[in-house]
Short mmCIF file of C-alpha atoms in Angstrom, two decimals:
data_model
loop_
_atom_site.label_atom_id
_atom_site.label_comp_id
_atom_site.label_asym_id
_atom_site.label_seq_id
_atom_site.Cartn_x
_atom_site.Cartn_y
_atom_site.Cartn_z
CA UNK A 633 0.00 0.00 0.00
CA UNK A 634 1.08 3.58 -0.33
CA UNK A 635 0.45 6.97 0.99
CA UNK A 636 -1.12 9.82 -1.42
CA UNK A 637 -2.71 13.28 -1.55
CA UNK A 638 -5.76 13.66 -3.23
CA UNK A 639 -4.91 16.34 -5.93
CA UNK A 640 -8.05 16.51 -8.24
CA UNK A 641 -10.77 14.57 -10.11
CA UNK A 642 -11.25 13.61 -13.86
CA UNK A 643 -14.83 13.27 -15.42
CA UNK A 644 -15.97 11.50 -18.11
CA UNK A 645 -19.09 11.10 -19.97
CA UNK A 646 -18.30 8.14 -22.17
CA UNK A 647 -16.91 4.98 -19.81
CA UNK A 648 -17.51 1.39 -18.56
CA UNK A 649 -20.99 1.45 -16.25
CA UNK A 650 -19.31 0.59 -13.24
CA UNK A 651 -17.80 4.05 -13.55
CA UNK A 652 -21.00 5.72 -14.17
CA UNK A 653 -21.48 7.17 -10.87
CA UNK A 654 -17.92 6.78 -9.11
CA UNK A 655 -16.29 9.29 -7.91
CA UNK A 656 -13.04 8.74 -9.56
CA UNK A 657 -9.85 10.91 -8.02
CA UNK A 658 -6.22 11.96 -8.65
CA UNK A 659 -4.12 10.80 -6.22
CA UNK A 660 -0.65 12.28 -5.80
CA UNK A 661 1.96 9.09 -4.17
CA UNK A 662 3.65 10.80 -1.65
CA UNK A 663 6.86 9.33 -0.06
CA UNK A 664 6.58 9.20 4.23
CA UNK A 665 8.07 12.40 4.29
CA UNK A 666 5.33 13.97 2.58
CA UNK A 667 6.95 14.73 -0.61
CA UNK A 668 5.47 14.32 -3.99
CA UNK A 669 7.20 10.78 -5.54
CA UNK A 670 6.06 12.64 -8.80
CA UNK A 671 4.31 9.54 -9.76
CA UNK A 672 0.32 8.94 -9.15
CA UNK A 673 -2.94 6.69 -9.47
CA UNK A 674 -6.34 7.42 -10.53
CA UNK A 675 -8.52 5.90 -7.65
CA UNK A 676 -11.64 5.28 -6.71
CA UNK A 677 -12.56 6.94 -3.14
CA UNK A 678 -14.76 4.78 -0.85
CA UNK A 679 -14.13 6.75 2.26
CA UNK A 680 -15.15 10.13 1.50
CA UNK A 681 -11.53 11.55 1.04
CA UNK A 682 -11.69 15.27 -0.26
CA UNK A 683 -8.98 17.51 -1.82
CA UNK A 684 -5.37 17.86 -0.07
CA UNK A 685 -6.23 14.99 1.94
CA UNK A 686 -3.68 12.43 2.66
CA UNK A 687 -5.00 9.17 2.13
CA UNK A 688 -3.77 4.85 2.22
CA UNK A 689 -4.37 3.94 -1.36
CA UNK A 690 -3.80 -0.10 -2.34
CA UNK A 691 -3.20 -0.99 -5.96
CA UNK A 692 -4.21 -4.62 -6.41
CA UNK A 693 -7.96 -5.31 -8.65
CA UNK A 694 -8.72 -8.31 -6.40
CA UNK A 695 -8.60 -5.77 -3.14
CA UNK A 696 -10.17 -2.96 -4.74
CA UNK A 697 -13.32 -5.98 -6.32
CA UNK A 698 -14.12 -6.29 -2.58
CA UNK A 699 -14.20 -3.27 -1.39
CA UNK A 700 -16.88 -2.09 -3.73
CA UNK A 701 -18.35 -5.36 -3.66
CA UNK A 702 -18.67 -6.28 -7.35
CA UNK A 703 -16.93 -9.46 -8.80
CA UNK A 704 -16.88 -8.28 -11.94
CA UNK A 705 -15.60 -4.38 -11.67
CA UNK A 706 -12.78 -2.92 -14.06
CA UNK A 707 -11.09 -1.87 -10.97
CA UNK A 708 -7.47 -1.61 -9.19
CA UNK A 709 -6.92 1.39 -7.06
CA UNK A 710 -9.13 2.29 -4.70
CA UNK A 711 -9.22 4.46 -1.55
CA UNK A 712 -8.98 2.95 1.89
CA UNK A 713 -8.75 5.40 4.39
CA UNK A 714 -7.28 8.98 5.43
CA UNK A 715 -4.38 9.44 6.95
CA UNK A 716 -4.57 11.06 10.29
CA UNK A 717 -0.57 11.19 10.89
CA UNK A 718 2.67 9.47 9.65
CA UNK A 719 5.59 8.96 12.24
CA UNK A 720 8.98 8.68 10.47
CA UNK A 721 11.81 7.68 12.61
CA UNK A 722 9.55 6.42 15.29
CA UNK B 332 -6.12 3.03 -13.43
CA UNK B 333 -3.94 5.92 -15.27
CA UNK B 334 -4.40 8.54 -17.47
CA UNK B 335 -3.33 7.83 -21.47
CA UNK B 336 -3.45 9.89 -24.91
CA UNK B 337 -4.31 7.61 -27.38
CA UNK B 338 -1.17 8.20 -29.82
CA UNK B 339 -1.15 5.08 -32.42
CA UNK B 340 -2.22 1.77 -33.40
CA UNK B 341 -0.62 -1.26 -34.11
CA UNK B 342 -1.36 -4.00 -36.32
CA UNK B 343 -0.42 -7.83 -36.45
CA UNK B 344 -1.22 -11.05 -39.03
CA UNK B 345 0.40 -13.61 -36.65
CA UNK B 346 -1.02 -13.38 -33.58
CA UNK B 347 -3.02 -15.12 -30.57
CA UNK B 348 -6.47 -15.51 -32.16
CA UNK B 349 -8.12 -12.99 -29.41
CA UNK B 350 -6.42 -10.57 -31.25
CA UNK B 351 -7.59 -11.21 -34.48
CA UNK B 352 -10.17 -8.32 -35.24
CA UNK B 353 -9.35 -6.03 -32.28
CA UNK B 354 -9.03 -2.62 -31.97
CA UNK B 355 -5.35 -2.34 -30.29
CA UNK B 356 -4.12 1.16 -29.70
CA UNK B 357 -0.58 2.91 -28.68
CA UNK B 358 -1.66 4.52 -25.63
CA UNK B 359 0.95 7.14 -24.43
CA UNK B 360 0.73 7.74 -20.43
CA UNK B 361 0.23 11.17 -19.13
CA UNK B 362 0.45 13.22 -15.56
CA UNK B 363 -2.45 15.10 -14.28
CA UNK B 364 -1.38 17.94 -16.06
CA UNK B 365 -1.51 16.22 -19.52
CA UNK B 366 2.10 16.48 -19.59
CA UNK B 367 3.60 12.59 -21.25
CA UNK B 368 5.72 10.69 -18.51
CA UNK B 369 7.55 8.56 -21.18
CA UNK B 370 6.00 5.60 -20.37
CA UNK B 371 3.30 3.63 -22.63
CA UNK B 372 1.11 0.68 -23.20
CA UNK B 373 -0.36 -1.06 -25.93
CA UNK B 374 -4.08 -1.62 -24.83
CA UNK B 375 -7.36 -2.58 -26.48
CA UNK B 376 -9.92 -0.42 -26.87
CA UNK B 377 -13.81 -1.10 -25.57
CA UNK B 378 -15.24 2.74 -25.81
CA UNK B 379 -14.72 3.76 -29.00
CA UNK B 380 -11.46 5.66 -28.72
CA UNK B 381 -9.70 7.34 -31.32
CA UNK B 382 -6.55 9.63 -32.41
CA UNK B 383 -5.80 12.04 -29.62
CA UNK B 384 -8.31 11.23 -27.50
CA UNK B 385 -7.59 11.31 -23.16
CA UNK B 386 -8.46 7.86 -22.12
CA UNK B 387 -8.68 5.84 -18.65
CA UNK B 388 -6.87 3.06 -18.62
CA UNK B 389 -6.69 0.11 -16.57
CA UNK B 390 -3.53 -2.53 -16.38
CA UNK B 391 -5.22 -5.51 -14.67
CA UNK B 392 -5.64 -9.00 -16.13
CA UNK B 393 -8.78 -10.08 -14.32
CA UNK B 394 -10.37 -6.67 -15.22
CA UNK B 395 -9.67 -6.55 -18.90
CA UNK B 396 -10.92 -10.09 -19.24
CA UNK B 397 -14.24 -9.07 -17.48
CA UNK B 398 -14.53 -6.28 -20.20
CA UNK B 399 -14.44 -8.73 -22.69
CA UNK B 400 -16.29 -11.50 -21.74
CA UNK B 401 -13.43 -14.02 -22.10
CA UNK B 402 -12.03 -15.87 -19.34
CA UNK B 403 -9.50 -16.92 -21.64
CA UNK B 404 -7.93 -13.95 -22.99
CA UNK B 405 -4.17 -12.98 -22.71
CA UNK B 406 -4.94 -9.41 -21.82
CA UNK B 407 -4.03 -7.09 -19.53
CA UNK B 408 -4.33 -3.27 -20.38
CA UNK B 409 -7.79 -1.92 -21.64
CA UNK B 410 -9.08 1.41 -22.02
CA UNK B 411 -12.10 1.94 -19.97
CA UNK B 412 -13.46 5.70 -20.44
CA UNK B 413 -12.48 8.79 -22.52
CA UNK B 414 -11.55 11.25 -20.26
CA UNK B 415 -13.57 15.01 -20.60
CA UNK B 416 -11.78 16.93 -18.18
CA UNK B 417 -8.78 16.34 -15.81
CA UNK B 418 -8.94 19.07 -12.74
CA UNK B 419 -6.02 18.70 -10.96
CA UNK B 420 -5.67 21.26 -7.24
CA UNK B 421 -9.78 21.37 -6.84
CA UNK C 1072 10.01 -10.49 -1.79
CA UNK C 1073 12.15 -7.58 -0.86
CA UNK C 1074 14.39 -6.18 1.96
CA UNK C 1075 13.10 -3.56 4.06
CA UNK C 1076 13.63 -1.25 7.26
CA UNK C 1077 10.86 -0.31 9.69
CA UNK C 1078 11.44 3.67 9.64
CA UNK C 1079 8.01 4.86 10.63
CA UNK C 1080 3.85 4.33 11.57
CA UNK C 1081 1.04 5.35 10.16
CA UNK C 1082 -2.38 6.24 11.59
CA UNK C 1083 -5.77 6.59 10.52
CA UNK C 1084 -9.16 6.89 11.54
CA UNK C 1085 -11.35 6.85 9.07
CA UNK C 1086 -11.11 3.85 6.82
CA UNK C 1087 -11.61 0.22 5.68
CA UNK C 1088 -12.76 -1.95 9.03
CA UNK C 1089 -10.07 -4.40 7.81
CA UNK C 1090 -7.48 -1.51 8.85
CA UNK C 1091 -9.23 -0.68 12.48
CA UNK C 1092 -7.00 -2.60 14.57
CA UNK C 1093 -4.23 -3.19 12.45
CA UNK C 1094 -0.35 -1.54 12.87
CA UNK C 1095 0.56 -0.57 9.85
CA UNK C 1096 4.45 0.24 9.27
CA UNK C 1097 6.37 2.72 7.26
CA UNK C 1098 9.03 0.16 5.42
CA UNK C 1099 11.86 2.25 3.65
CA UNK C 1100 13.27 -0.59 1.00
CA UNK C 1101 16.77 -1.41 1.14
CA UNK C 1102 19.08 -2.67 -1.09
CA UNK C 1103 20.95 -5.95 -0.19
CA UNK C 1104 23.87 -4.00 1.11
CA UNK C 1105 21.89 -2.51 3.67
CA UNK C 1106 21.28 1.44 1.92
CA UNK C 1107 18.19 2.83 0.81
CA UNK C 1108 16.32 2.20 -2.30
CA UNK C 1109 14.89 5.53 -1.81
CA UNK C 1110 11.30 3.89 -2.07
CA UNK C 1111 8.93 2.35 0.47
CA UNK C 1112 5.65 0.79 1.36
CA UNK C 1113 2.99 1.04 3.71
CA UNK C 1114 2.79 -2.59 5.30
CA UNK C 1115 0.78 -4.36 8.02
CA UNK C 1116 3.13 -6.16 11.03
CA UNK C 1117 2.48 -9.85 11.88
CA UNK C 1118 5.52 -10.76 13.16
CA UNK C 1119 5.96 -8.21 15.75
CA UNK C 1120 8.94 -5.48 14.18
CA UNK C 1121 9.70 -2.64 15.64
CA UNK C 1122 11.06 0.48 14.77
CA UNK C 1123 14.40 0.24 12.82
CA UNK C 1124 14.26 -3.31 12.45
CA UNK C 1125 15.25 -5.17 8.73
CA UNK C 1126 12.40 -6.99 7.66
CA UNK C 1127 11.50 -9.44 4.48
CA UNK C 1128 8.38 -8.21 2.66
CA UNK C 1129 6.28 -9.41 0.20
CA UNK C 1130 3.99 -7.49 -1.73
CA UNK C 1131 1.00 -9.39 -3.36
CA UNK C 1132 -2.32 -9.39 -2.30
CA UNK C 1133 -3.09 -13.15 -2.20
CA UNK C 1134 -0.07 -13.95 -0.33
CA UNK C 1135 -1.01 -10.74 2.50
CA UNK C 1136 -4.55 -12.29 2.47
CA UNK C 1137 -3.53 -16.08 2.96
CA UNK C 1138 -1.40 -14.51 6.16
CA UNK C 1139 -4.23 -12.43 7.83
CA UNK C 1140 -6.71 -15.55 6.97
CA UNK C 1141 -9.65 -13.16 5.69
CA UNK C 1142 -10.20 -14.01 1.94
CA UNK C 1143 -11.59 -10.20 1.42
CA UNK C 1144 -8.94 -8.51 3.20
CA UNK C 1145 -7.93 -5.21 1.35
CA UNK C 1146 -3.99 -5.66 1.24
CA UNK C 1147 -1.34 -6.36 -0.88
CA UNK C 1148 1.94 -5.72 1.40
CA UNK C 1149 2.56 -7.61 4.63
CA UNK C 1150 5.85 -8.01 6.57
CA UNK C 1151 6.39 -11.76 6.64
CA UNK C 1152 9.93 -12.13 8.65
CA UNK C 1153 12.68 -10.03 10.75
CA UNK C 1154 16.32 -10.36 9.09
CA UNK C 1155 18.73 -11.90 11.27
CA UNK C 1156 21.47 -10.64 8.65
CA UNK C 1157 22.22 -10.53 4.91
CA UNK C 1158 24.99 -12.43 3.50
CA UNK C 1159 26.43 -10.45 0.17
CA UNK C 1160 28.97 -12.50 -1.84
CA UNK C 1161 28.78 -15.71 0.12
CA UNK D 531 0.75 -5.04 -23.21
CA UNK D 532 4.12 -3.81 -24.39
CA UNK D 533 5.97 -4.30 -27.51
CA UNK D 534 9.74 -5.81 -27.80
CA UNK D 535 12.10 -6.90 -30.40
CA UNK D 536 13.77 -10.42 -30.23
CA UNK D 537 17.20 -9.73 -29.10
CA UNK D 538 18.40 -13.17 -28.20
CA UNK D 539 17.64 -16.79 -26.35
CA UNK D 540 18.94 -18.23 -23.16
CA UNK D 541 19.48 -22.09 -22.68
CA UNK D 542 19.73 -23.65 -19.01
CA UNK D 543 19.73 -27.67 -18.52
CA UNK D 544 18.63 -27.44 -14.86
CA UNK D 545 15.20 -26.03 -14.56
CA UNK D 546 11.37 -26.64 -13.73
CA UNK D 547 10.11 -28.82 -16.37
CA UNK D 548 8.09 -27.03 -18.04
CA UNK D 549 10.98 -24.59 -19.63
CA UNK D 550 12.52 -27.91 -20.88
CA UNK D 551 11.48 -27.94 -24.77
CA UNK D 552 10.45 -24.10 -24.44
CA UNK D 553 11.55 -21.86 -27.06
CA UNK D 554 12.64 -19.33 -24.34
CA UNK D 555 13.59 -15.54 -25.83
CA UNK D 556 15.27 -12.31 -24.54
CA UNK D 557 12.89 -9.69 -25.73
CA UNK D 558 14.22 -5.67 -25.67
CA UNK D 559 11.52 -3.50 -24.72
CA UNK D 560 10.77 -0.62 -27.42
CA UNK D 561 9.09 2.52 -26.97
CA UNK D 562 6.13 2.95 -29.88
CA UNK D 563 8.96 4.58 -32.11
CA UNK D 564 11.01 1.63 -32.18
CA UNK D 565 13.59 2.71 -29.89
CA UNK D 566 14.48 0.81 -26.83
CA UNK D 567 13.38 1.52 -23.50
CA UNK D 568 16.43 -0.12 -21.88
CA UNK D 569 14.26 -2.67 -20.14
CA UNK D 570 14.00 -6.37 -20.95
CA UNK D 571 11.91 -9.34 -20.28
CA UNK D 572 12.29 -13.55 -20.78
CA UNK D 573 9.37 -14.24 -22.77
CA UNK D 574 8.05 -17.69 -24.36
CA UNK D 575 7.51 -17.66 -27.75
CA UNK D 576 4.21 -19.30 -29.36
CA UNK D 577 3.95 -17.70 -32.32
CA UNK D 578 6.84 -18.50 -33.93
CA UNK D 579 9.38 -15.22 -33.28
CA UNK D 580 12.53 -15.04 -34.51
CA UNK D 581 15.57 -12.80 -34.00
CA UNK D 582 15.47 -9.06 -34.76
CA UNK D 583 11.35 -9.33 -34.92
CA UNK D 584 8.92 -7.13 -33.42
CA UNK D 585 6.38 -8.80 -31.11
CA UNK D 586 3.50 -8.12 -29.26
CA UNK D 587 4.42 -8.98 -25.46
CA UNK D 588 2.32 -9.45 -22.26
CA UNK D 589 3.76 -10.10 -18.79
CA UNK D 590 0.83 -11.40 -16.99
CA UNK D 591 0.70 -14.88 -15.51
CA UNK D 592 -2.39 -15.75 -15.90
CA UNK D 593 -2.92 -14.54 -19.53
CA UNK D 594 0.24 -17.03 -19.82
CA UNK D 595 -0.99 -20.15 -18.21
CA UNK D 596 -4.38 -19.75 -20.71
CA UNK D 597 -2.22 -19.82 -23.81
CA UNK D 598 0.01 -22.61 -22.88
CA UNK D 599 -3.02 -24.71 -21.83
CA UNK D 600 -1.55 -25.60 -18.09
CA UNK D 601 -2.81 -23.98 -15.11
CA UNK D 602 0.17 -24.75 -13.04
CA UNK D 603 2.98 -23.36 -15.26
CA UNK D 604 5.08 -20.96 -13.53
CA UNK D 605 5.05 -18.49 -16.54
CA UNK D 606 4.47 -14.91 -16.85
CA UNK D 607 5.79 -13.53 -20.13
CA UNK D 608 4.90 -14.51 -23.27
CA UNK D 609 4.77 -13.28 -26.94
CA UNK D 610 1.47 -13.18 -28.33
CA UNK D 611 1.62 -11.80 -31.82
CA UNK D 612 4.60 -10.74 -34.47
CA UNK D 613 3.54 -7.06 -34.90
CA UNK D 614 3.56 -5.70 -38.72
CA UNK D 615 3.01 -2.31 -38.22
CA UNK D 616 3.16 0.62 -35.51
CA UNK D 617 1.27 3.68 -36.18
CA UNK D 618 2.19 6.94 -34.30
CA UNK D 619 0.18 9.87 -34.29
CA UNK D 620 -2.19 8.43 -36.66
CA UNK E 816 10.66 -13.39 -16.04
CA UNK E 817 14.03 -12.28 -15.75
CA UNK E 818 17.93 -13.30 -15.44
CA UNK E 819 19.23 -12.83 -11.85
CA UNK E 820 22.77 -13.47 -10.51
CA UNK E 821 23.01 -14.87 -7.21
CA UNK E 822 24.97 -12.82 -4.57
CA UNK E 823 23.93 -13.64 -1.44
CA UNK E 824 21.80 -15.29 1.02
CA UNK E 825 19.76 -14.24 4.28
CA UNK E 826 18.73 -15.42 7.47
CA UNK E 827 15.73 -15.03 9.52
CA UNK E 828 14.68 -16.46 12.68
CA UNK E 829 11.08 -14.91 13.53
CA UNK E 830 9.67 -15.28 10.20
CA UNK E 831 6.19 -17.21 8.61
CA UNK E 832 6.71 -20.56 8.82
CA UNK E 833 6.60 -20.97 5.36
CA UNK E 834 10.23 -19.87 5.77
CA UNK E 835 11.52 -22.14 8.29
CA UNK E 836 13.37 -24.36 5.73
CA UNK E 837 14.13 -21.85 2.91
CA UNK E 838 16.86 -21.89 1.25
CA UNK E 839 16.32 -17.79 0.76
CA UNK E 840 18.44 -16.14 -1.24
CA UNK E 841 19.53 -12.46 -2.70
CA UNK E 842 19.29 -12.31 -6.22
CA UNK E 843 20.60 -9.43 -8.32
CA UNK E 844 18.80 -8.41 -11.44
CA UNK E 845 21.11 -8.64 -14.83
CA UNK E 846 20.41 -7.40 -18.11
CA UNK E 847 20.49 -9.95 -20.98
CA UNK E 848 24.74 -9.22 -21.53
CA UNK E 849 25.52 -9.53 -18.08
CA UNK E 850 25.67 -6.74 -16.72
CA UNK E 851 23.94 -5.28 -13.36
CA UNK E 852 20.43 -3.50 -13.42
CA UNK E 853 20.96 -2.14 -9.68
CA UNK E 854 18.02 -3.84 -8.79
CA UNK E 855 17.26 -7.23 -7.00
CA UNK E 856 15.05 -9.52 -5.46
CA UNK E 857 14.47 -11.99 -2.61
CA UNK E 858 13.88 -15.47 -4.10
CA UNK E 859 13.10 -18.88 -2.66
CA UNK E 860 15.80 -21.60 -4.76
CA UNK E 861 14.30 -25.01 -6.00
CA UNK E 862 16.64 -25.42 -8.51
CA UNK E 863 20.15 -25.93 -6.54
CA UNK E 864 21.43 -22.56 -7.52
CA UNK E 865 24.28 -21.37 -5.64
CA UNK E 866 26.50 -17.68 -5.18
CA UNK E 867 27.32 -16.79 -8.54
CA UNK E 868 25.07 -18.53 -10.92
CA UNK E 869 23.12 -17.16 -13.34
CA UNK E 870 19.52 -17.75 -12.84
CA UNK E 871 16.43 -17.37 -14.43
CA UNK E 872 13.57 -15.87 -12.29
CA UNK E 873 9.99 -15.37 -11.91
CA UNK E 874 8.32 -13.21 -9.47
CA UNK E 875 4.44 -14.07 -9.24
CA UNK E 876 2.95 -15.41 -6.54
CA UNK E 877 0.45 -18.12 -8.24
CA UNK E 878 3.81 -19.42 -10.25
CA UNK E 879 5.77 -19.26 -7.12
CA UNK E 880 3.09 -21.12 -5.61
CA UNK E 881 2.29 -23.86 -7.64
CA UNK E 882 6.32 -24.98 -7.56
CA UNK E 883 6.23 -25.15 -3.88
CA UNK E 884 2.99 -27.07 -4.07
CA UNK E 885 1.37 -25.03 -1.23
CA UNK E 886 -1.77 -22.88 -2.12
CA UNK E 887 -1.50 -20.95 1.01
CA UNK E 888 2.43 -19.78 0.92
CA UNK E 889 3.16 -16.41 1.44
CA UNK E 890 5.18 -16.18 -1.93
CA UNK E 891 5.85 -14.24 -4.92
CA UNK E 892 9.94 -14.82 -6.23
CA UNK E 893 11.19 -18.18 -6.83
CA UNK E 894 14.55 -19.54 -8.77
CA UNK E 895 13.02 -21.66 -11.87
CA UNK E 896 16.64 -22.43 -13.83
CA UNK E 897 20.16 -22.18 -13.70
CA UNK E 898 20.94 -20.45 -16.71
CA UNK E 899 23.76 -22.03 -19.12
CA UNK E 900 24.09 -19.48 -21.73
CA UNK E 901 22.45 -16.30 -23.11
CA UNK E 902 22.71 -15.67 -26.70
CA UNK E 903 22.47 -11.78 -27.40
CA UNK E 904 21.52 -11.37 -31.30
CA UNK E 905 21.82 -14.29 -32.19
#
């Protein structure tokens, strides 16, 4: 799993159903430190993260099927909580 | 999933027969910003996407294979919506 | 499977029930000679490491799930093993 | 899916039966203009690839097992098609 | 898959069981003429390798799994060859 900031949204009009009414989200990786890694994910949020949150994002389809509960979903990063804090060098 | 420009197609005679009469497209990764990161995938297409078109794309076996109905298929990256806006910092 | 160094913890309130009860550690990667990767993953603890310890990992979701025994789990990275020590050019 | 050229083979005598009449390649990974990425992969060929061909390559290992009709081959990459043309910017 | 080198070996004492016995060794990722890609893995052996041979490599967990013939092992890298020869354009 890895830690990200939620940076934006992208819409479209023309997509697979199961994307229909998702909202779909940038998310920035960051590294522990908070820095951007400059790389990202476009992920599905399932815990009500907003913009400039910091959030645990997993990357695996078979993780992201269960969360939203369909077998069958065109799905692989998803959203699974918001970070409250991150202690480096604990 | 990731954002992608569609940027090319590519064609083959000998192939696996699942790719006999498919639609299978360069697709060109991008940042948020629409800027290209260099990277790219060759993915099949299930929305209708053409030439210069911003796509969402997912790299996930079990996913693609949904998409197309075939347990079977050797396939892995599919584009799943064309993208109308990006809003990156809402 | 990869090496890795406990640097740091993560907390969160809000998120997947799978993650309420669960210490999830900061894991800088290292490279065989014991310096940093520069990379890292959020990963959950079952065999009790601490802070600076070196730790195997494995990152794949079936292999995390099989470990935490819940077939739905939302993970992909688990820390399966503490490293006694790494023997380069035996 | 990526594409690759056929750089080369590799020949061991000790290894898991099932790479013991394979046809195993060294495929170069190209960008979409035909220049190389750096990158490499091992790849089974079932199409019939030679050296200094362009192919059609997917690293996926269940996409792998389908096309060489056994569920418990440990296989990942395999070439899936000789590719004919690529079309940037079309 | 990929060509490895082995250059090492670790040890572990408080680790999944799985490991116990494991023969577990560092393996350091070449490029198809030899040289290093900075990059390694962690990989169970089944083939005898030892420090200093040239391996071939697969890191997915159902491959990994099937060789070990145990559905539940917390796996993903395993040794599959000892590599005799790789012939670079041929």
């Amino acid at each position: 799993m890895i830690i990200g900031k939620v940076s934006g949204a992208m819409h479209s009009t023309i997509n697979h159903t199961f994307y229909d009414e998702r909202k779909t989200l940038v998310v920035d990786k960051l590294n522990p430190d908070g820095s951007l890694t400059g790389d990202y994910l476009i992920a599905i949020d399932t815990v009500g993260a907003g913009a400039g949150e910091t959030v645990l994002v997993i990357d695996e389809g078979n993780s992201a099927r269960q969360i939203v509960k369909e077998d069958n979903a065109p799905i692989r990063s998803i959203i699974i909580g918001i970070i409250d804090e991150v202690y480096v060098k604990i």
